Phi, psi and omega in degrees: 000163179235132182275184185288353177256008178082014179271129176282122186229162169221150180275147179214173175221163174217154181199154174273351183270149174294134186231029181307316185283350182257004186307310182294321180296322178296313180296320181294335177283354177097003178283148186253344183208157178229128175269128180225168194255148159251148185185169166279342178280112187296330186297333182252006180288135168303134181255151182304314180293327177296315179300318180297318180291320178297316179293320179297332179278359179089017182260147169276152176248134175245131180249139179226134180265129174204129167262258169269301172050037187233017177201160184307319184292347175289341190249101177229168176299319180297318178296321178301316179296310183296316183288324176295319179294320178294319178300316179294319179300311181294319182293313187275316189267331185259305184273330187066045176297132184292146177299147178093345175278186187241156170231120177273149175240128188278136169238087198263055172199172185278083186293135174272169177293324176302312179297321179302314182291314191268339182239310187288319181298310177300323179299311182287331176295324177290322175300314178302318182296315179297316179295321180297317179296333179272002179092018180051058182289336185226151171286146180260133177235165175234138168253126180177196180283175183296324180297311180296314182299312182296314184287320179295323177292314180297323183274002177074020179279336181221160174257336188231148180226141180231108185277122178302150180288351186287095187292340179276355179285162184304130172060026178302303185296321182299314182284323176302313183287342177289340181063019181273354181285151173267327178224135178242115181281144182232198184290166181291147174225159177243137176232117182051039177084355180259134182272136177232161163270138176275157180217154173242125178269128179267093182283343177297330177272010175084215185300128178259006175095000180285167178218150185235014174208165178245149180289130177303150185297332183270008178248128183281000000 
């Protein structure tokens, strides 16, 4: 579909909950992709059988990494290294996410420019370093407010941006109206009694980092 600003879009949803049994219901509602998590917290990790069911239902999968990631002190160089390594482990060894797709990293609070410079930038530079040492298997994305999304994209720290639904956060409207986002998060929706956040995929900006197949086990 195309919105009133001429942007080609598709609807998607995201959740921290496992949704293996809801794959068909999500697809039947007309959604095209599902955002799910990588983390050190096992309860919200995307599972292999879940990924298989989502793909079998005709859905793309979007992965986003988040532990707490909700305050400045969450973002250090050490955290960037640890979270990038965990993301790669889960993507490559557990899920078999195909190369060339994306992994978003969450900055889940209303980040200031000071925080962006002193906390978020070093964190993403370490993610870049870890990915580079691994051969850059995935595109790096950021989930966050407009300020973080715009600056990380401008500074070359990320390839992909996912704008948080929090409209009162810094530079929300400015970045939304720039149309530079790949994913725009929206209000909550319910599918078969389970709550999701809704999302809009910006296909005019090309690849949003999702994937619709898994790498065969015998392929590195």
